[in-house]
Short mmCIF file of C-alpha atoms in Angstrom, two decimals:
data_model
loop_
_atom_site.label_atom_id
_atom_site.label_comp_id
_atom_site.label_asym_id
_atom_site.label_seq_id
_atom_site.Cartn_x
_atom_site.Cartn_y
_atom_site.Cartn_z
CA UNK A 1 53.24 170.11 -36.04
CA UNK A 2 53.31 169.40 -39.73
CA UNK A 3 56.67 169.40 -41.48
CA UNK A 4 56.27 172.33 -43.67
CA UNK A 5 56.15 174.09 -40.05
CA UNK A 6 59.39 172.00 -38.69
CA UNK A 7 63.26 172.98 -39.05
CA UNK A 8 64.93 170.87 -41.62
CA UNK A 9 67.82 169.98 -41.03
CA UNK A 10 70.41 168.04 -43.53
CA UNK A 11 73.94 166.56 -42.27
CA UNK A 12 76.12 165.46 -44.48
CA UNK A 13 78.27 162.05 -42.92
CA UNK A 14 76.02 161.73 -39.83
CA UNK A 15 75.90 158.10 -38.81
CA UNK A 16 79.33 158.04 -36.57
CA UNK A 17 81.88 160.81 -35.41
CA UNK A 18 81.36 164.97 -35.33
CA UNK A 19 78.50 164.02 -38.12
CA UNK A 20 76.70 162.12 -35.13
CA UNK A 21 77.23 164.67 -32.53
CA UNK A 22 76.14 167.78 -34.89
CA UNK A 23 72.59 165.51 -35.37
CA UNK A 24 72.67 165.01 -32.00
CA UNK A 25 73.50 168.83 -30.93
CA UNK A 26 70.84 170.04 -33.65
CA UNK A 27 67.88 168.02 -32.50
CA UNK A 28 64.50 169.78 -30.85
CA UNK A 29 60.94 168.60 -30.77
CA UNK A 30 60.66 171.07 -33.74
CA UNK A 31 63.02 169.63 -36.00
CA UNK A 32 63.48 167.04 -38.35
CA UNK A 33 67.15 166.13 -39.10
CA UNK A 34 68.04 164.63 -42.35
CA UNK A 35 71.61 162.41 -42.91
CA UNK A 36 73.65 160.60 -45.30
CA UNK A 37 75.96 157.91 -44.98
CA UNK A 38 78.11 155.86 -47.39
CA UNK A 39 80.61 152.76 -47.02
CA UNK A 40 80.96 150.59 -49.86
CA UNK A 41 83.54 148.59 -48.29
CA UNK A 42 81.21 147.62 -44.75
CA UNK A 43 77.67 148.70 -45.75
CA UNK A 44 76.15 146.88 -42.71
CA UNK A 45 78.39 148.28 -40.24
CA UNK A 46 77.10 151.97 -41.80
CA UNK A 47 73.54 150.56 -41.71
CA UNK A 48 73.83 149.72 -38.16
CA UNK A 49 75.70 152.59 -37.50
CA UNK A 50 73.11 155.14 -39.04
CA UNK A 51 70.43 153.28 -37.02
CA UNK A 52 71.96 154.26 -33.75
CA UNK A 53 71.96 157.47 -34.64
CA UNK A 54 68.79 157.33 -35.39
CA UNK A 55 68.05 156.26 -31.84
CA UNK A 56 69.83 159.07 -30.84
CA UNK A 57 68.37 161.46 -32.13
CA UNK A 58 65.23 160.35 -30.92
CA UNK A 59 66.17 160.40 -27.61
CA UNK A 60 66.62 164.12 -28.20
CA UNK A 61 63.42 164.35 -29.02
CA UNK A 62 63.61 164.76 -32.65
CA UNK A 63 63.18 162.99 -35.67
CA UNK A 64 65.80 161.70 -37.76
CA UNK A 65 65.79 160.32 -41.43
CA UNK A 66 69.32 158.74 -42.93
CA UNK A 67 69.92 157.15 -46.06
CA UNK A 68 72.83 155.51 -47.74
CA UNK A 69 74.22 158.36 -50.53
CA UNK A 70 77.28 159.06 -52.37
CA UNK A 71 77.48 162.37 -52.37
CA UNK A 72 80.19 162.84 -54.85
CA UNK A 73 78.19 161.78 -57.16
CA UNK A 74 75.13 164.53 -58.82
CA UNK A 75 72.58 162.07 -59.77
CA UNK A 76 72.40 160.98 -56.27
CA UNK A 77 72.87 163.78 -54.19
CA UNK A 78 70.14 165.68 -56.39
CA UNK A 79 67.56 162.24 -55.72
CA UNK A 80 68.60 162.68 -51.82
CA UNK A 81 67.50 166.33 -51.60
CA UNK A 82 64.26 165.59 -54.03
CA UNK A 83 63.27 163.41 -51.71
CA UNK A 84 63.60 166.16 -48.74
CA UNK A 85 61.54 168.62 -50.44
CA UNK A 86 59.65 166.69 -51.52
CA UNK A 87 58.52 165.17 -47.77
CA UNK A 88 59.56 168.59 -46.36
CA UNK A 89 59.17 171.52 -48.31
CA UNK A 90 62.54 173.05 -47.26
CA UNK A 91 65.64 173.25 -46.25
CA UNK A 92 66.54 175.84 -43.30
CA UNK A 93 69.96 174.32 -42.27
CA UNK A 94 72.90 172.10 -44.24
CA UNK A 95 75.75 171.06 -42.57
CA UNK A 96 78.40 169.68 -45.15
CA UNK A 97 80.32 167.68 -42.44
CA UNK A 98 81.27 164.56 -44.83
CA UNK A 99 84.51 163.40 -45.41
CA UNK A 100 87.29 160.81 -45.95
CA UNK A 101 91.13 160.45 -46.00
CA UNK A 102 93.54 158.83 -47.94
CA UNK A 103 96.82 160.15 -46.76
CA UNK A 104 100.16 159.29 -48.14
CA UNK A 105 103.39 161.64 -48.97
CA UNK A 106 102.88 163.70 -52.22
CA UNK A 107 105.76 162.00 -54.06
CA UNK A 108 104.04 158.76 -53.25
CA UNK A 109 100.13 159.64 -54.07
CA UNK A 110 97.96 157.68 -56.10
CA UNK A 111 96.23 160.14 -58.37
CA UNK A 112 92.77 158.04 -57.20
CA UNK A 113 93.79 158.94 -53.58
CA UNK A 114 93.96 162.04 -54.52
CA UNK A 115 90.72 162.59 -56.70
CA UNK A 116 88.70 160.47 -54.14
CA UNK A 117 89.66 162.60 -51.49
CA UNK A 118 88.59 165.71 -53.32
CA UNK A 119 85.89 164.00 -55.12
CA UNK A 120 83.72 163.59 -51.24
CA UNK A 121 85.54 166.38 -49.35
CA UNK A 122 85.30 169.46 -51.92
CA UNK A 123 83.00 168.35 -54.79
CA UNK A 124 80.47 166.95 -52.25
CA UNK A 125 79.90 169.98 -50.50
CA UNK A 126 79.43 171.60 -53.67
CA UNK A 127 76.82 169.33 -55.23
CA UNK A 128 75.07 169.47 -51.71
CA UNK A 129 74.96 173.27 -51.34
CA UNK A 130 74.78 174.25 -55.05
CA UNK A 131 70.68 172.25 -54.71
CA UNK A 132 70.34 173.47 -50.91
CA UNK A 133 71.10 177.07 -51.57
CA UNK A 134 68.25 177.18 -54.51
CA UNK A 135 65.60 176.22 -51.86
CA UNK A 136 67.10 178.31 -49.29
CA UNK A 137 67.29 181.63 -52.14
CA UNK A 138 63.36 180.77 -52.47
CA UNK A 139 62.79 180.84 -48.83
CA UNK A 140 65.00 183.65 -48.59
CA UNK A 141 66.51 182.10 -45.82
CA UNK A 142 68.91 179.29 -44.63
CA UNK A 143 72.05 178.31 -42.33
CA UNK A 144 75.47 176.84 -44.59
CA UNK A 145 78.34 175.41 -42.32
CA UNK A 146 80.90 173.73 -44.00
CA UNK A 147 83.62 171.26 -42.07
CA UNK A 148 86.58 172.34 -42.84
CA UNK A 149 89.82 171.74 -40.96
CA UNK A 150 92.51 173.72 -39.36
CA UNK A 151 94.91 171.45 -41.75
CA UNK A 152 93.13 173.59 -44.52
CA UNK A 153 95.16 176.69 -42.86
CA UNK A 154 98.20 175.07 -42.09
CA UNK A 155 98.76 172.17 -43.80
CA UNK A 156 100.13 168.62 -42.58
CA UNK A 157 102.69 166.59 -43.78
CA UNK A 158 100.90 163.57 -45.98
CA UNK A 159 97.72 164.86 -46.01
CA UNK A 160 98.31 166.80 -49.86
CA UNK A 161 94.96 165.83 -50.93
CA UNK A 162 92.92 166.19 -47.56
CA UNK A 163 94.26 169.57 -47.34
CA UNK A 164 93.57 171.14 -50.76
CA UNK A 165 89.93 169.68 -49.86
CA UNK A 166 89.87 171.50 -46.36
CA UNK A 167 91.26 175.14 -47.72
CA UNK A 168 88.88 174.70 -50.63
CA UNK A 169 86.02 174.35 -48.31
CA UNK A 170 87.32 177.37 -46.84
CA UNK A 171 87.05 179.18 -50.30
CA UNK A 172 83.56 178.12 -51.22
CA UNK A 173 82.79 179.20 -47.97
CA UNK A 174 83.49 182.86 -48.80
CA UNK A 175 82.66 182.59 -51.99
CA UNK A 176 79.10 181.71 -51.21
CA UNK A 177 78.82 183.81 -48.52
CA UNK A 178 78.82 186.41 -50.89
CA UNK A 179 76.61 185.38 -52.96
CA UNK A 180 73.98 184.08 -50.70
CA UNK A 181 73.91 187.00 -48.48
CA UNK A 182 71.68 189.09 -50.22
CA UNK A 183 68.61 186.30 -49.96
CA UNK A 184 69.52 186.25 -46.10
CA UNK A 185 71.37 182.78 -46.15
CA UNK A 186 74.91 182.76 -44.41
CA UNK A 187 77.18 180.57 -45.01
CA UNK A 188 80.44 179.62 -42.34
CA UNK A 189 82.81 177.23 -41.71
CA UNK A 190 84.26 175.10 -38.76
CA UNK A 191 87.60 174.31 -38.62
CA UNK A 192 88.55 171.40 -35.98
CA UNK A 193 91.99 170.28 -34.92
CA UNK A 194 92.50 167.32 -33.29
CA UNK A 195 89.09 166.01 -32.32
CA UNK A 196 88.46 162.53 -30.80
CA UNK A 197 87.29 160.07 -33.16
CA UNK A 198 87.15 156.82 -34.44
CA UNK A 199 90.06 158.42 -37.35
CA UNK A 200 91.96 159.45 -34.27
CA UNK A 201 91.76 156.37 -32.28
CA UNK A 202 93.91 155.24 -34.74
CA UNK A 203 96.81 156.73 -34.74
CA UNK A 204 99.96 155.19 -32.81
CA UNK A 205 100.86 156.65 -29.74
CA UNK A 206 103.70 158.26 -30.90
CA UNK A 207 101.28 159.81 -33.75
CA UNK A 208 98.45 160.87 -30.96
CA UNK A 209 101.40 162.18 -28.77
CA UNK A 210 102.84 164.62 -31.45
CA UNK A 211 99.90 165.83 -32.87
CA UNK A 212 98.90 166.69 -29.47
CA UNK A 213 102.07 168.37 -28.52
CA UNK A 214 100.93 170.65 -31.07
CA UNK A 215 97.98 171.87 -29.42
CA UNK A 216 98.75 174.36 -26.84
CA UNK A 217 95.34 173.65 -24.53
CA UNK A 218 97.28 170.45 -24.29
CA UNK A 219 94.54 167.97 -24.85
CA UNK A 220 92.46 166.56 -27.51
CA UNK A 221 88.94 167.98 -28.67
CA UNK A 222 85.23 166.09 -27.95
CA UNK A 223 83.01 165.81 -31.00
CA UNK A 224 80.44 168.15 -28.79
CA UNK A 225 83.37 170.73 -28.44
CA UNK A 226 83.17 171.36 -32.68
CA UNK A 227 79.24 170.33 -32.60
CA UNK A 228 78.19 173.29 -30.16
CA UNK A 229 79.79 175.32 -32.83
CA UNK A 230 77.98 174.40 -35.43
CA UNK A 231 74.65 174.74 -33.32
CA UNK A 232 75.44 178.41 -32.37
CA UNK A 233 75.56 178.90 -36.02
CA UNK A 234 72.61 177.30 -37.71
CA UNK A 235 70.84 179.63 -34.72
CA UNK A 236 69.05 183.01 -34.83
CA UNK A 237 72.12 184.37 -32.21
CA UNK A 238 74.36 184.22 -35.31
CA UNK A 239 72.51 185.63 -38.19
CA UNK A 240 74.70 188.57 -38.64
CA UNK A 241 77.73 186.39 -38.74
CA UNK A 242 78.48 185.09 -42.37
CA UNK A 243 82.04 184.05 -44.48
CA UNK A 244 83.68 183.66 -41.49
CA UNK A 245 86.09 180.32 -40.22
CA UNK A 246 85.87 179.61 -36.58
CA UNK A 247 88.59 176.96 -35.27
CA UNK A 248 88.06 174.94 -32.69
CA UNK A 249 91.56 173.44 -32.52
CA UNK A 250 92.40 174.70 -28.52
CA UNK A 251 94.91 177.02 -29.99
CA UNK A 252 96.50 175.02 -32.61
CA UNK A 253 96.31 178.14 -35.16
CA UNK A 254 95.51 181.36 -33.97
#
């Protein structure tokens, strides 16, 4: 099977966490699977980390191709998906799962803290789908889901700037559902609540305990929990579903 006849897939954030799972959850013989990853601060560890995914992936029997890219910035984003058409020919799925916090109370903010936050969580997604969607408008086809947040709803004390990023998701999400639908491309979002992760892990216990005496399931979510999501939508069983925000928060909003 050549590529041009293989699923491409692109994750956004893929080497650890959800971003993991969702390559994970998405791989098949007849897809290729396409992620980014950036950490100035520890590029190794990020390097290593990607790797295993890697490994993961094809263990799933799929194919997996990462590379280290900043996604808030244009030039780079727009070399990362040249490089996929380029090999590829097309995009049929992007997953905009990247993101990062810097939380801190509102009075106390840094105005960096707050533009970095916004900078990978918001602007990233809408580098990455602006150059997606104009492959996927010449296909006439192609699967958006955006990782948004059920903090994005609600909002959460010290968390200014990683909300605004999460409801804007949620707006660019409709937004482009809009205008996408006519050339057959949906686009969603996913909105987790408290998911175990390495961000999770952590917390204090006293943190971990009252965020979870918030949820009314009672426990905390599995990356797979928010990743079967995400498959059900990049698949042909949800093609008439489009603009829409799922949460998988066990009953955190409803």
């Amino acid at each position: 099977m050549t590529k041009q006849n293989k699923r491409i897939v692109v994750v956004t954030g893929g080497s650890r966490g959800i971003g993991r799972t969702i390559c994970i959850s998405l791989a098949a013989p007849d897809t290729d699977i396409y992620f980014n990853y950036f950490n100035p601060i520890d590029p190794a560890a990020e390097i290593a980390a990607a790797a295993e995914t890697e490994k993961l992936v094809a263990d799933a029997q799929s194919t997996a191709i990462s590379k280290s890219v900043n996604i808030a910035v244009e030039k780079e984003v727009a070399g990362f998906f040249d490089e996929i058409l380029e090999e590829a020919g097309r995009i049929d799925v992007l997953v905009n799962n990247a993101g990062i916090t810097k939380d801190g109370l509102l009075v106390r903010m840094k105005e960096k803290d707050w533009d970095d936050v916004l900078d990978v969580n918001l602007k990233g997604a809408f580098l990455c789908t602006k150059i997606a969607a104009r492959a996927m408008m010449n296909q006439r086809y192609g699967r958006i889901i955006n990782i948004s947040s059920v903090v994005g709803v609600t909002g959460n004390t010290g968390q200014a700037n990683y909300s605004a990023s999460k409801a804007g998701l949620i707006g660019l999400t409709k937004t482009t559902a809009k205008e996408l639908a006519p050339r057959g491309i949906t686009v969603n979002a996913v909105a987790p609540g408290f998911i175990e992760t390495d961000m999770t892990a952590a917390l204090s216990d006293k943190a971990r305990n009252a965020m979870l005496g918030q949820v009314p399931l009672g426990r905390a979510g599995q990356p797979e929990d928010v990743a079967a999501v995400i498959a059900f939508l990049a698949s042909e069983s949800a093609s008439y579903i489009t603009g829409q925000v799922i949460h998988v928060s066990g009953g955190m909003y409803m």
